[in-house]
XYZ file of C-alpha atoms in Angstrom:
770
model
C -49.899 8.972 -10.911
C -48.476 12.367 -11.889
C -48.262 13.355 -8.233
C -46.385 10.142 -7.447
C -43.922 10.732 -10.285
C -43.351 14.324 -9.196
C -42.818 13.266 -5.591
C -40.428 10.481 -6.642
C -38.456 12.946 -8.772
C -38.199 15.407 -5.901
C -37.028 12.654 -3.544
C -34.462 11.371 -6.064
C -33.060 14.858 -6.671
C -32.937 15.577 -2.948
C -31.111 12.343 -2.180
C -28.669 12.999 -5.018
C -27.885 16.466 -3.707
C -27.474 15.033 -0.215
C -25.033 12.382 -1.469
C -23.080 14.996 -3.442
C -22.797 17.277 -0.420
C -21.691 14.387 1.772
C -19.055 13.393 -0.779
C -17.689 16.932 -1.005
C -17.588 17.179 2.775
C -15.668 13.908 2.905
C -13.131 15.147 0.331
C -12.602 18.412 2.230
C -12.002 16.500 5.437
C -9.526 14.218 3.656
C -7.603 17.176 2.211
C -7.381 18.703 5.673
C -6.095 15.416 7.064
C -3.459 15.153 4.325
C -2.296 18.715 4.996
C -1.940 17.948 8.709
C -0.114 14.725 7.884
C 2.379 16.585 5.681
C 2.902 19.173 8.411
C 3.568 16.464 10.987
C 5.979 14.653 8.664
C 7.916 17.836 7.919
C 8.133 18.566 11.642
C 9.385 15.067 12.474
C 6.199 14.069 14.267
C 5.063 11.302 11.947
C 5.980 8.711 14.546
C 5.987 8.706 18.318
C 9.036 8.199 20.480
C 7.340 5.359 22.364
C 4.054 3.686 21.415
C 2.825 4.161 17.895
C -0.346 3.074 16.038
C 0.221 0.834 13.020
C -2.696 0.233 10.633
C -3.047 -2.989 8.661
C -4.678 -1.555 5.543
C -5.522 -5.007 4.226
C -8.144 -5.226 6.995
C -9.185 -1.613 7.629
C -12.847 -1.060 6.726
C -12.759 2.713 7.016
C -15.395 2.812 9.775
C -13.482 5.663 11.529
C -14.114 4.166 14.960
C -10.411 4.413 15.813
C -10.480 8.132 14.992
C -13.552 8.680 17.160
C -12.296 6.892 20.287
C -8.745 8.263 20.266
C -8.440 10.627 23.268
C -5.809 12.683 21.429
C -7.000 14.751 18.485
C -4.963 14.517 15.316
C -3.275 11.139 15.835
C -5.455 9.297 13.326
C -7.538 10.332 10.349
C -9.265 8.904 7.297
C -7.414 9.075 3.989
C -9.113 7.577 0.927
C -11.539 5.834 3.238
C -8.976 4.068 5.420
C -7.343 4.931 8.720
C -3.971 6.641 8.512
C -1.553 7.882 11.148
C -1.545 11.671 10.888
C 0.527 12.769 13.901
C 2.043 9.776 15.651
C 3.992 11.933 18.110
C 0.728 12.770 19.880
C -0.033 9.112 20.569
C -0.037 8.398 24.297
C -0.145 4.615 23.881
C -3.589 4.238 25.457
C -4.563 1.864 22.628
C -8.258 2.747 22.652
C -8.160 2.494 18.857
C -6.756 -1.025 19.038
C -9.445 -2.206 21.437
C -12.294 -0.659 19.446
C -11.319 -1.718 15.921
C -13.918 -4.284 14.820
C -11.504 -6.163 12.536
C -8.214 -5.927 14.512
C -6.715 -3.705 11.819
C -4.757 -1.432 14.177
C -2.012 -2.179 16.671
C -0.366 0.206 19.114
C 3.237 -0.888 19.139
C 6.759 0.425 19.470
C 7.996 2.402 16.495
C 10.962 0.997 14.512
C 11.594 -1.670 17.134
C 13.970 -3.607 14.857
C 16.469 -0.763 14.503
C 16.123 1.521 17.521
C 18.893 1.509 20.095
C 16.937 3.170 22.913
C 14.677 0.202 23.726
C 16.043 -2.246 26.302
C 16.131 -5.951 25.571
C 13.686 -7.560 27.988
C 12.104 -10.987 27.910
C 9.097 -12.407 29.685
C 8.104 -10.817 33.022
C 10.209 -7.767 32.103
C 13.477 -9.525 32.935
C 16.574 -8.150 31.222
C 17.929 -10.489 28.570
C 21.266 -11.917 29.683
C 20.967 -10.681 33.299
C 18.718 -13.039 35.287
C 17.107 -11.429 38.310
C 17.209 -7.885 36.898
C 13.773 -6.528 35.944
C 12.630 -3.316 34.295
C 9.251 -1.663 34.858
C 7.463 1.361 33.502
C 8.666 4.005 31.100
C 12.240 2.727 31.086
C 10.939 -0.152 28.913
C 9.639 2.393 26.343
C 6.032 2.011 27.518
C 4.759 5.279 28.944
C 1.345 4.481 30.429
C 0.674 4.350 34.164
C -1.397 1.226 33.594
C 1.482 -0.555 31.857
C 3.936 0.528 34.566
C 1.655 -0.964 37.235
C 1.381 -4.188 35.271
C 5.180 -4.380 34.865
C 5.865 -3.837 38.565
C 3.212 -6.336 39.642
C 4.489 -8.925 37.179
C 8.103 -8.573 38.371
C 7.176 -9.022 42.039
C 5.099 -12.106 41.261
C 7.942 -13.662 39.309
C 10.382 -13.026 42.177
C 7.952 -14.628 44.646
C 7.467 -17.660 42.382
C 11.221 -18.202 42.078
C 11.660 -17.766 45.809
C 9.089 -20.429 46.562
C 10.711 -22.702 43.979
C 14.073 -22.355 45.765
C 12.413 -23.151 49.081
C 10.796 -26.217 47.554
C 14.140 -27.455 46.234
C 15.775 -26.933 49.632
C 13.026 -28.827 51.431
C 13.165 -31.648 48.890
C 16.886 -32.096 49.603
C 16.248 -32.229 53.354
C 18.049 -29.010 54.188
C 17.175 -25.490 55.168
C 19.004 -22.489 53.861
C 19.373 -19.138 55.529
C 17.193 -16.548 53.816
C 14.974 -19.055 51.991
C 12.234 -19.250 54.593
C 8.863 -17.994 53.553
C 8.906 -15.554 56.473
C 11.217 -12.536 56.642
C 14.743 -13.409 57.686
C 17.536 -11.485 59.404
C 18.246 -7.926 58.273
C 21.792 -8.825 57.231
C 20.542 -11.304 54.625
C 20.082 -10.226 50.987
C 16.675 -8.851 50.154
C 14.371 -10.845 47.928
C 13.759 -7.729 45.857
C 15.235 -4.238 45.732
C 13.102 -1.718 43.866
C 14.684 1.416 42.439
C 12.124 4.119 41.790
C 8.879 4.919 43.618
C 6.776 5.836 40.619
C 3.720 3.825 39.564
C 5.810 0.812 38.480
C 7.964 0.765 41.609
C 5.013 1.276 43.942
C 3.057 -1.514 42.273
C 6.053 -3.829 42.681
C 6.339 -2.831 46.353
C 2.640 -3.369 47.075
C 2.672 -6.759 45.385
C 5.875 -7.696 47.210
C 4.186 -6.786 50.509
C 1.154 -8.878 49.607
C 3.349 -11.858 48.769
C 5.470 -11.578 51.917
C 8.786 -10.759 50.216
C 11.704 -9.022 51.900
C 12.115 -5.839 49.872
C 13.065 -2.162 49.949
C 12.433 0.831 47.683
C 14.974 3.525 46.776
C 13.725 6.872 45.411
C 15.965 9.787 44.425
C 13.245 12.436 44.900
C 12.245 13.730 48.348
C 8.786 12.156 47.907
C 7.338 9.173 46.110
C 5.522 9.426 42.800
C 8.293 9.358 40.213
C 7.638 11.433 37.113
C 4.088 12.180 38.268
C 5.441 13.983 41.345
C 7.278 16.423 39.083
C 4.135 17.415 37.198
C 2.760 20.934 37.792
C 0.137 21.325 40.495
C -3.347 20.447 39.275
C -2.174 18.681 36.111
C -4.646 16.057 34.954
C -3.117 12.632 34.442
C -4.924 10.536 31.865
C -4.900 6.908 32.921
C -7.066 3.832 32.510
C -8.836 1.481 34.879
C -6.114 -0.640 36.446
C -5.785 -3.119 39.306
C -3.370 -1.817 41.937
C -2.126 -4.450 44.416
C -3.607 -4.179 47.940
C -5.996 -1.491 46.696
C -8.111 -2.957 43.932
C -9.535 -1.405 40.818
C -8.725 2.233 39.999
C -11.835 2.752 37.884
C -11.585 6.452 37.113
C -9.960 7.512 33.852
C -8.837 10.992 34.896
C -6.836 11.763 38.017
C -5.065 14.919 39.044
C -1.461 14.773 40.137
C -2.438 15.517 43.753
C -5.074 12.783 43.801
C -2.653 10.143 42.585
C 0.109 11.207 44.958
C -2.337 11.216 47.894
C -3.538 7.723 46.933
C -0.024 6.337 46.632
C 1.182 8.045 49.809
C -1.770 6.663 51.736
C -1.125 3.125 50.495
C 2.572 3.380 51.322
C 1.742 4.492 54.839
C -1.072 1.993 55.375
C 1.049 -0.971 54.340
C 4.292 0.366 55.844
C 6.283 0.182 52.632
C 10.038 0.560 53.316
C 10.764 3.518 51.004
C 14.037 5.449 51.311
C 13.627 8.828 49.596
C 16.572 10.998 48.650
C 18.646 8.002 47.538
C 19.991 8.168 43.992
C 20.864 4.917 42.295
C 24.435 5.125 40.953
C 25.562 1.592 40.086
C 24.608 -2.067 40.036
C 26.984 -4.992 39.968
C 26.873 -8.718 40.458
C 27.294 -9.775 44.081
C 29.939 -12.516 44.586
C 27.590 -14.127 47.114
C 24.789 -14.182 44.547
C 22.308 -11.619 43.381
C 23.230 -7.952 43.068
C 24.909 -5.134 44.952
C 23.219 -1.765 44.411
C 25.095 1.456 45.169
C 23.598 4.876 45.985
C 25.015 8.392 46.120
C 24.911 8.181 49.937
C 27.622 5.490 49.893
C 25.162 2.741 50.763
C 25.345 -0.736 49.291
C 22.182 -2.823 49.217
C 22.319 -6.556 48.544
C 19.374 -8.296 46.886
C 18.649 -11.499 45.030
C 16.587 -9.553 42.493
C 16.394 -5.918 41.426
C 13.570 -4.058 39.688
C 14.580 -0.794 38.017
C 11.610 1.548 37.604
C 13.610 4.724 37.011
C 11.808 6.129 33.953
C 13.461 7.505 30.830
C 13.821 11.184 31.598
C 17.023 10.863 33.584
C 18.646 14.238 34.199
C 17.166 17.386 32.594
C 18.666 18.329 29.243
C 20.606 21.582 29.461
C 20.878 24.397 26.953
C 24.627 24.755 27.286
C 24.539 28.569 27.260
C 26.160 31.177 29.530
C 24.186 31.880 32.687
C 22.292 28.599 32.730
C 23.617 27.881 36.226
C 22.002 30.993 37.682
C 19.552 30.571 40.561
C 16.549 31.775 38.539
C 16.920 28.951 35.995
C 14.677 25.950 36.768
C 13.970 22.704 34.929
C 10.484 21.956 36.212
C 7.409 23.728 37.484
C 5.921 22.483 40.729
C 3.342 25.174 41.527
C 2.483 27.954 39.101
C 0.902 30.043 41.874
C 4.338 30.567 43.429
C 5.289 32.734 40.449
C 2.473 35.252 40.473
C 3.535 38.649 39.243
C 6.839 37.379 37.831
C 8.273 37.723 34.333
C 8.750 34.153 33.165
C 10.536 32.778 30.113
C 9.784 29.174 29.118
C 12.127 27.371 26.723
C 10.874 24.344 24.789
C 8.199 23.134 22.386
C 6.953 19.895 23.908
C 4.004 19.173 26.154
C 5.875 20.039 29.355
C 6.952 23.450 28.061
C 3.506 24.298 26.693
C 1.729 23.177 29.873
C 4.164 25.219 31.973
C 3.642 28.331 29.855
C -0.156 28.004 29.955
C -0.206 27.370 33.719
C 1.983 30.415 34.390
C -0.098 32.601 32.061
C -3.168 31.891 34.161
C -1.577 33.462 37.243
C -2.521 37.098 37.988
C 0.159 39.573 36.997
C 2.474 36.968 35.448
C 3.955 37.685 32.024
C 5.036 34.673 29.998
C 7.262 34.327 26.940
C 7.595 30.959 25.226
C 10.711 30.396 23.115
C 10.686 27.409 20.751
C 13.439 26.565 18.296
C 10.969 24.891 15.913
C 8.398 26.499 13.670
C 5.385 24.522 14.881
C 4.144 22.416 17.787
C 3.448 19.168 15.975
C 4.771 17.064 18.871
C 2.444 18.533 21.479
C -0.930 17.085 22.330
C -3.797 18.696 20.471
C -5.493 20.107 23.573
C -2.210 21.641 24.743
C -1.630 23.272 21.369
C -5.190 24.623 21.401
C -4.671 26.088 24.882
C -1.408 27.674 23.741
C -2.989 29.205 20.650
C -5.783 30.641 22.765
C -3.306 32.146 25.233
C -1.260 33.665 22.417
C -4.423 35.064 20.831
C -5.514 36.826 24.030
C -2.010 38.160 24.645
C -1.237 36.255 27.853
C 1.694 34.442 26.199
C 4.278 35.997 23.880
C 5.399 33.329 21.432
C 8.748 33.208 19.614
C 9.289 30.318 17.205
C 12.404 29.541 15.173
C 14.330 31.021 18.075
C 16.511 29.934 21.000
C 17.846 31.378 24.246
C 21.603 31.955 23.903
C 22.345 33.626 27.250
C 20.808 34.193 30.687
C 21.960 37.146 32.773
C 20.660 39.264 35.600
C 17.104 40.234 34.717
C 17.328 39.333 31.021
C 17.423 36.421 28.610
C 18.992 36.860 25.179
C 17.026 35.259 22.328
C 18.440 34.631 18.865
C 16.084 34.121 15.930
C 16.870 31.912 12.972
C 17.441 35.039 10.853
C 20.287 35.981 13.282
C 18.326 38.817 14.855
C 18.684 38.894 18.645
C 16.808 40.736 21.383
C 16.515 40.857 25.158
C 13.575 39.586 27.199
C 13.091 40.722 30.778
C 12.881 37.791 33.175
C 12.617 36.887 36.831
C 12.535 33.148 36.130
C 13.603 30.939 33.221
C 12.110 27.463 32.866
C 14.155 25.169 30.611
C 12.028 22.236 29.477
C 13.696 20.692 26.459
C 13.526 17.080 27.568
C 15.926 14.951 29.525
C 19.030 12.862 29.071
C 17.912 9.213 29.369
C 19.851 7.095 31.871
C 20.955 4.662 29.163
C 24.657 4.705 30.108
C 23.782 3.864 33.719
C 21.543 1.037 32.531
C 24.178 -0.335 30.175
C 26.719 -0.431 33.003
C 24.121 -2.318 35.053
C 23.912 -5.038 32.409
C 20.963 -3.850 30.306
C 21.387 -4.449 26.590
C 19.905 -2.104 23.985
C 21.009 -4.220 21.039
C 17.971 -4.939 18.807
C 19.350 -8.425 18.139
C 19.002 -9.289 21.844
C 15.321 -8.420 22.166
C 13.038 -11.313 22.961
C 9.273 -11.186 23.108
C 6.876 -13.669 24.646
C 4.383 -15.057 22.112
C 1.387 -13.280 23.595
C 3.126 -9.874 23.283
C 4.895 -10.401 19.967
C 2.381 -8.611 17.784
C 1.750 -5.756 20.231
C 5.421 -4.981 20.741
C 6.604 -5.653 17.221
C 5.718 -4.486 13.789
C 2.712 -6.125 12.187
C 3.339 -9.267 10.230
C 2.111 -10.177 6.807
C -1.265 -9.038 5.613
C -3.853 -11.312 7.151
C -6.665 -10.847 4.650
C -10.178 -9.664 5.262
C -11.644 -12.604 7.173
C -14.514 -12.904 4.658
C -14.042 -16.672 4.354
C -15.281 -17.196 7.920
C -18.456 -15.227 7.135
C -19.012 -17.312 4.016
C -18.664 -20.559 5.944
C -21.090 -19.304 8.608
C -23.623 -18.302 5.977
C -23.217 -21.626 4.217
C -23.890 -23.524 7.447
C -27.007 -21.467 8.210
C -28.344 -21.966 4.677
C -27.833 -25.715 4.955
C -29.728 -25.758 8.252
C -32.617 -23.810 6.694
C -32.611 -26.088 3.666
C -32.681 -29.148 5.916
C -35.679 -27.785 7.844
C -37.524 -26.983 4.606
C -36.748 -30.459 3.223
C -38.041 -32.037 6.431
C -41.377 -30.285 5.858
C -41.293 -30.460 2.065
C -44.723 -32.089 1.960
C -46.207 -28.830 3.300
C -43.996 -26.235 1.596
C -44.437 -27.931 -1.826
C -48.226 -27.528 -1.734
C -49.949 -24.618 -3.483
C -51.077 -21.874 -1.102
C -54.736 -22.770 -1.584
C -54.140 -26.401 -0.553
C -52.112 -25.756 2.568
C -54.948 -25.063 5.053
C -55.974 -28.714 4.876
C -52.481 -29.987 5.776
C -51.942 -31.207 9.324
C -48.855 -28.973 9.766
C -50.631 -25.804 8.640
C -51.268 -24.435 12.117
C -47.632 -25.140 13.006
C -45.931 -23.647 9.932
C -48.317 -20.917 8.758
C -47.054 -17.312 9.191
C -49.633 -16.356 11.801
C -49.351 -19.252 14.261
C -46.997 -21.800 15.803
C -43.445 -22.028 14.519
C -44.212 -19.762 11.570
C -45.147 -16.935 13.924
C -42.151 -17.650 16.146
C -39.881 -17.434 13.096
C -41.308 -14.001 12.283
C -40.994 -12.654 15.819
C -37.433 -13.948 16.082
C -36.555 -12.448 12.713
C -37.875 -9.033 13.793
C -35.863 -9.263 17.024
C -32.750 -10.136 15.016
C -33.272 -7.094 12.792
C -33.475 -4.887 15.890
C -30.259 -6.461 17.178
C -28.737 -5.929 13.743
C -29.535 -2.199 13.842
C -28.108 -1.942 17.365
C -24.692 -2.251 15.689
C -25.185 1.286 14.390
C -25.830 2.539 17.936
C -22.688 0.800 19.194
C -20.570 2.131 16.356
C -21.707 5.715 16.919
C -21.762 5.339 20.740
C -25.227 6.886 20.824
C -26.303 7.768 24.370
C -23.206 6.104 25.749
C -24.089 2.725 24.250
C -20.676 1.033 24.549
C -21.536 -2.506 25.658
C -19.204 -5.148 24.208
C -16.431 -4.756 21.658
C -17.132 -3.263 18.257
C -15.588 -6.330 16.617
C -18.119 -8.590 18.316
C -20.942 -6.255 17.324
C -19.817 -6.311 13.705
C -19.859 -10.107 13.688
C -23.326 -9.985 15.220
C -24.361 -7.498 12.520
C -23.403 -9.946 9.766
C -24.785 -13.027 11.507
C -28.123 -11.477 12.518
C -28.669 -10.054 9.023
C -28.251 -13.426 7.362
C -30.185 -15.358 9.996
C -33.036 -12.817 9.918
C -33.384 -13.358 6.176
C -33.503 -17.138 6.523
C -36.054 -16.997 9.361
C -38.133 -14.514 7.361
C -38.200 -17.015 4.518
C -39.512 -19.698 6.883
C -41.933 -17.205 8.435
C -43.333 -16.611 4.923
C -43.762 -20.385 4.587
C -41.268 -20.403 1.695
C -43.735 -18.306 -0.388
C -43.454 -14.518 0.129
C -46.623 -12.753 -1.008
C -47.408 -9.389 -2.545
C -47.890 -7.734 0.843
C -45.919 -5.360 3.038
C -44.329 -8.387 4.683
C -43.382 -9.852 1.314
C -41.947 -6.530 0.203
C -39.941 -6.377 3.431
C -38.598 -9.838 2.614
C -37.417 -8.767 -0.848
C -35.896 -5.591 0.614
C -34.005 -7.753 3.089
C -32.755 -9.953 0.249
C -31.570 -6.886 -1.670
C -29.912 -5.651 1.521
C -27.916 -8.858 1.781
C -26.942 -8.526 -1.863
C -25.772 -4.931 -1.520
C -23.754 -5.899 1.543
C -22.043 -8.743 -0.299
C -21.285 -6.600 -3.367
C -20.016 -3.818 -1.122
C -17.653 -6.303 0.511
C -16.377 -7.256 -2.945
C -15.861 -3.601 -3.894
C -13.991 -3.007 -0.641
C -11.444 -5.618 -1.700
C -10.521 -3.417 -4.666
C -9.438 -0.490 -2.530
C -5.652 -0.097 -2.243
C -4.191 -1.796 0.769
C -1.740 1.035 1.296
C -3.236 4.318 0.198
C -0.855 7.149 -0.678
C 2.119 5.211 -1.967
C 1.022 1.674 -2.702
C 1.583 2.330 -6.419
C 5.289 1.862 -5.711
C 4.575 -1.842 -5.567
C 4.144 -1.772 -9.333
C 7.797 -0.910 -9.807
C 8.761 -3.491 -7.214
C 6.949 -6.147 -9.243
C 8.665 -5.004 -12.437
C 12.040 -5.264 -10.730
C 11.124 -8.655 -9.353
C 10.286 -9.898 -12.854
C 13.789 -8.973 -14.009
C 15.903 -9.800 -10.985
C 14.412 -12.694 -9.008
C 16.523 -15.421 -10.552
C 15.384 -18.296 -8.420
C 11.686 -17.939 -9.299
C 12.348 -17.189 -12.984
C 15.463 -19.179 -13.671
C 15.389 -20.294 -17.267
C 12.480 -18.047 -18.285
C 13.190 -16.607 -21.751
C 13.806 -12.884 -21.967
C 11.003 -12.575 -24.525
C 8.459 -13.892 -22.022
C 9.698 -11.564 -19.308
C 9.303 -8.653 -21.737
C 5.780 -9.819 -22.571
C 4.908 -9.850 -18.885
C 6.209 -6.307 -18.485
C 4.162 -5.247 -21.509
C 1.044 -6.775 -20.018
C 1.640 -4.897 -16.800
C 2.082 -1.624 -18.691
C -1.100 -2.127 -20.674
C -3.123 -3.053 -17.611
C -1.683 -0.142 -15.685
C -2.442 2.406 -18.387
C -4.884 5.027 -17.144
C -8.144 4.357 -18.952
C -10.622 7.239 -18.766
C -13.425 6.072 -16.501
C -16.850 7.620 -16.758
C -17.758 9.968 -13.940
C -21.092 8.311 -13.180
C -21.566 5.384 -10.819
C -22.713 2.994 -13.559
C -19.766 3.912 -15.773
C -17.265 3.410 -12.964
C -18.870 0.148 -11.914
C -18.793 -1.120 -15.507
C -15.175 -0.058 -15.982
C -14.169 -2.036 -12.919
C -15.584 -5.259 -14.336
C -14.295 -4.446 -17.804
C -10.802 -4.309 -16.354
C -11.290 -7.862 -15.122
C -11.986 -8.994 -18.665
C -8.792 -7.304 -19.854
C -6.871 -9.043 -17.084
C -8.145 -12.480 -18.086
C -7.222 -11.777 -21.707
C -3.648 -10.822 -20.769
C -3.253 -13.814 -18.455
C -4.475 -16.222 -21.148
C -2.041 -14.703 -23.643
C 0.856 -15.045 -21.202
C -0.096 -18.650 -20.447
C -0.128 -19.443 -24.166
C 3.322 -17.909 -24.620
C 4.592 -19.827 -21.620
C 3.421 -23.079 -23.129
C 5.134 -22.162 -26.415
C 8.420 -21.752 -24.520
C 7.930 -25.039 -22.703
C 7.605 -23.548 -19.231
C 6.181 -25.628 -16.426
C 3.153 -24.932 -14.305
C 5.178 -23.432 -11.440
C 6.821 -20.723 -13.563
C 3.571 -19.953 -15.396
C 1.633 -19.623 -12.142
C 4.286 -17.320 -10.682
C 4.109 -14.979 -13.673
C 0.296 -14.958 -13.635
C 0.282 -14.124 -9.920
C 2.688 -11.217 -10.391
C 0.684 -9.788 -13.273
C -2.579 -10.149 -11.338
C -1.092 -8.296 -8.338
C 0.329 -5.613 -10.627
C -3.068 -5.129 -12.268
C -4.815 -4.594 -8.935
C -2.112 -2.194 -7.751
C -1.990 -0.216 -10.997
C -5.780 0.036 -11.123
C -5.881 1.389 -7.576
C -3.069 3.850 -8.280
C -4.732 5.212 -11.419
C -8.341 5.219 -10.215
C -8.187 5.527 -6.450
C -10.900 8.151 -6.198
C -13.043 6.342 -8.760
C -12.945 3.203 -6.639
C -13.677 5.212 -3.517
C -16.641 6.854 -5.251
C -18.041 3.464 -6.296
C -17.783 2.106 -2.769
C -19.230 5.292 -1.245
C -22.250 5.179 -3.575
C -22.783 1.504 -2.887
C -22.658 2.044 0.881
C -25.188 4.832 0.468
C -27.457 2.468 -1.484
C -27.033 -0.226 1.160
C -28.101 2.144 3.933
C -31.189 3.425 2.126
C -32.296 -0.101 1.275
C -31.954 -0.858 4.983
C -34.143 2.141 5.806
C -36.779 0.992 3.314
C -36.719 -2.517 4.749
C -37.287 -1.180 8.275
C -40.242 0.919 7.122
C -41.819 -2.073 5.376
C -41.210 -4.240 8.427
C -42.925 -1.735 10.720
C -45.906 -1.566 8.354
C -46.058 -5.365 8.273
C -45.979 -5.670 12.065
C -48.717 -3.054 12.493
C -50.839 -4.787 9.852
C -50.300 -8.186 11.505
C -51.227 -6.873 14.958
C -54.349 -5.268 13.568
C -55.604 -7.808 11.048
C -53.569 -10.952 11.633
C -55.462 -14.167 12.309
C -53.852 -14.810 15.684
C -53.410 -11.305 17.097
C -56.501 -10.021 15.376
C -58.520 -12.768 17.024
C -57.138 -11.787 20.420
C -58.016 -8.141 19.761
C -61.530 -9.053 18.663
C -62.011 -11.209 21.733
C -60.877 -8.372 23.940
C -63.410 -6.044 22.311
C -66.206 -8.524 22.759
């Protein structure tokens, strides 16, 4: 007995120390995340220019799956146990976090879509609002992924083909044929079905789909080769993409492609399918054609006539210039094509974004090349994490000289003049200056072509409304669905037990004589099948942990589906275990496993309740308290006729409930304080209701006041005791996991015992021995 007590004490102390260390590690990680978040906010990188992750904190469970699957380090982090955007500028819009979130708590959307004036107004199929027949594809729509560009281009070509066939059908129905409406290509002097401007991923996808559908089309590209923005990337640059279906090619399954690989693929497809691409043609204007459709002008003086136009021209436009003396010199360039061409040169790179950092790093890797990077900012919060790491490494080994808070003010023969923020200037020797400070978007050209950037004109199809807009109202936790599922399963179990009540109601000693004993007993028939199925469900339940951690590449199915399976299999396993025990668990390893499973369900349910107490907007949600106070005093419609004395009483109740009560540091003390606060809330609500009745208020006004006070209590409690609530939930999750481990151990012992000594399996083993 003494040995058992000593061992139990050692285990308890060890587990306590382990939990304490884990908690401290979690707090250190959170502080680091907050520091990075503040740095990103100060540097203007809190939000991305294009896609941006938005977290619905009313649903976030804090599982950190979104952080783990994000291909860009530093975009997301955990703050007070919930996902937070740390550096939104690094988001590439891949939306891996959105796909993996088990409760749909995160959406990759466009930042500030209601107010921004750099997002074009497009409707379904990417058609410009107010200009029928004009489509946009790719980055020009504020979506920067290659996959999305391909989808846009494909969608536009399909819509053009559908409308073309509809016009042909109308013509045939009226017993007439019209020139240019035949399903086969018509004369060259007839307007094209589709003119595509831009031969990047969006334009090429539109061209391939147009070829597949038999449209009359042509592609204009201002660069000497196809590829769009990708063609301007440095040699060897890796392009992160996603599996995507490319028309006339099929599935592009790889996730990482180099620039050369993509260009070779696209060039081969263009040649194989004889795509009519005119390179070296710069789009200059678009206007309505009096004969119908559009007239598109190029810098070569050409005019192309088409019924429909798809603009896939990107957002970079022309390179942004520094506006300093000497910028027009021959050694000044705005892009890097091949770093190896500049071996042995003295290179100055100007900029602080991904393009500038990648250029500097690529040049620094060339033998004999000296590189100086000049950045007007103090940090590189807008660059991707891996690029910043590569830059820091290059600076540390001396291959790149870095100057921050500085700018190039003049370029002259052999030198570049740099001015620091403290007004100190110096000369840098140079053979080549690369200016990479972004581009001037072609918005003026698009506006003249009929594209509106007015937020009031934006229309979104229903299936894209949530993805492209800001999230709507809080949608709750979805716990009601789980409760209904559990209720239905319990009813089914109860019905089965009632059907066989004549057996289950008997004492254990009297059951062997019942006719259903061999069917319902734990070791044979249905009873055994219930046990085997329950064990299989427990294994499936634990597989959720493998999926969540992606152990050994286990990524089958969505995490949301696995989480639902986790809940469903846990509850169903308990109910089947109860039937396997013939509604009478015994004092055996199997019975102990049953009670451990019951406790596991209880800890899960209580943990779900505790989760609901966490703030739904960590780091700032306490502001809602003041909003509620203001609402009590200013919302005249809801509180018209409410006496001032009652409004003051409501404010007093809020103040008392929001007062910071000293919680005990231990788990039991915190847990007790949480429930004690509920008692205080009920007391205040009853007092307010009594005062309302004294003033003759109706049920509507009384309910409104009670709801406001209840919300204020929850918000104030979270604001005052955020870490206390987090500690309670953390401890409870820890308890839940260790109960699960105990249950698994007991289950394994029970299975081994049943295989060895069980009446059915034991008999088989004995027969085999004989």
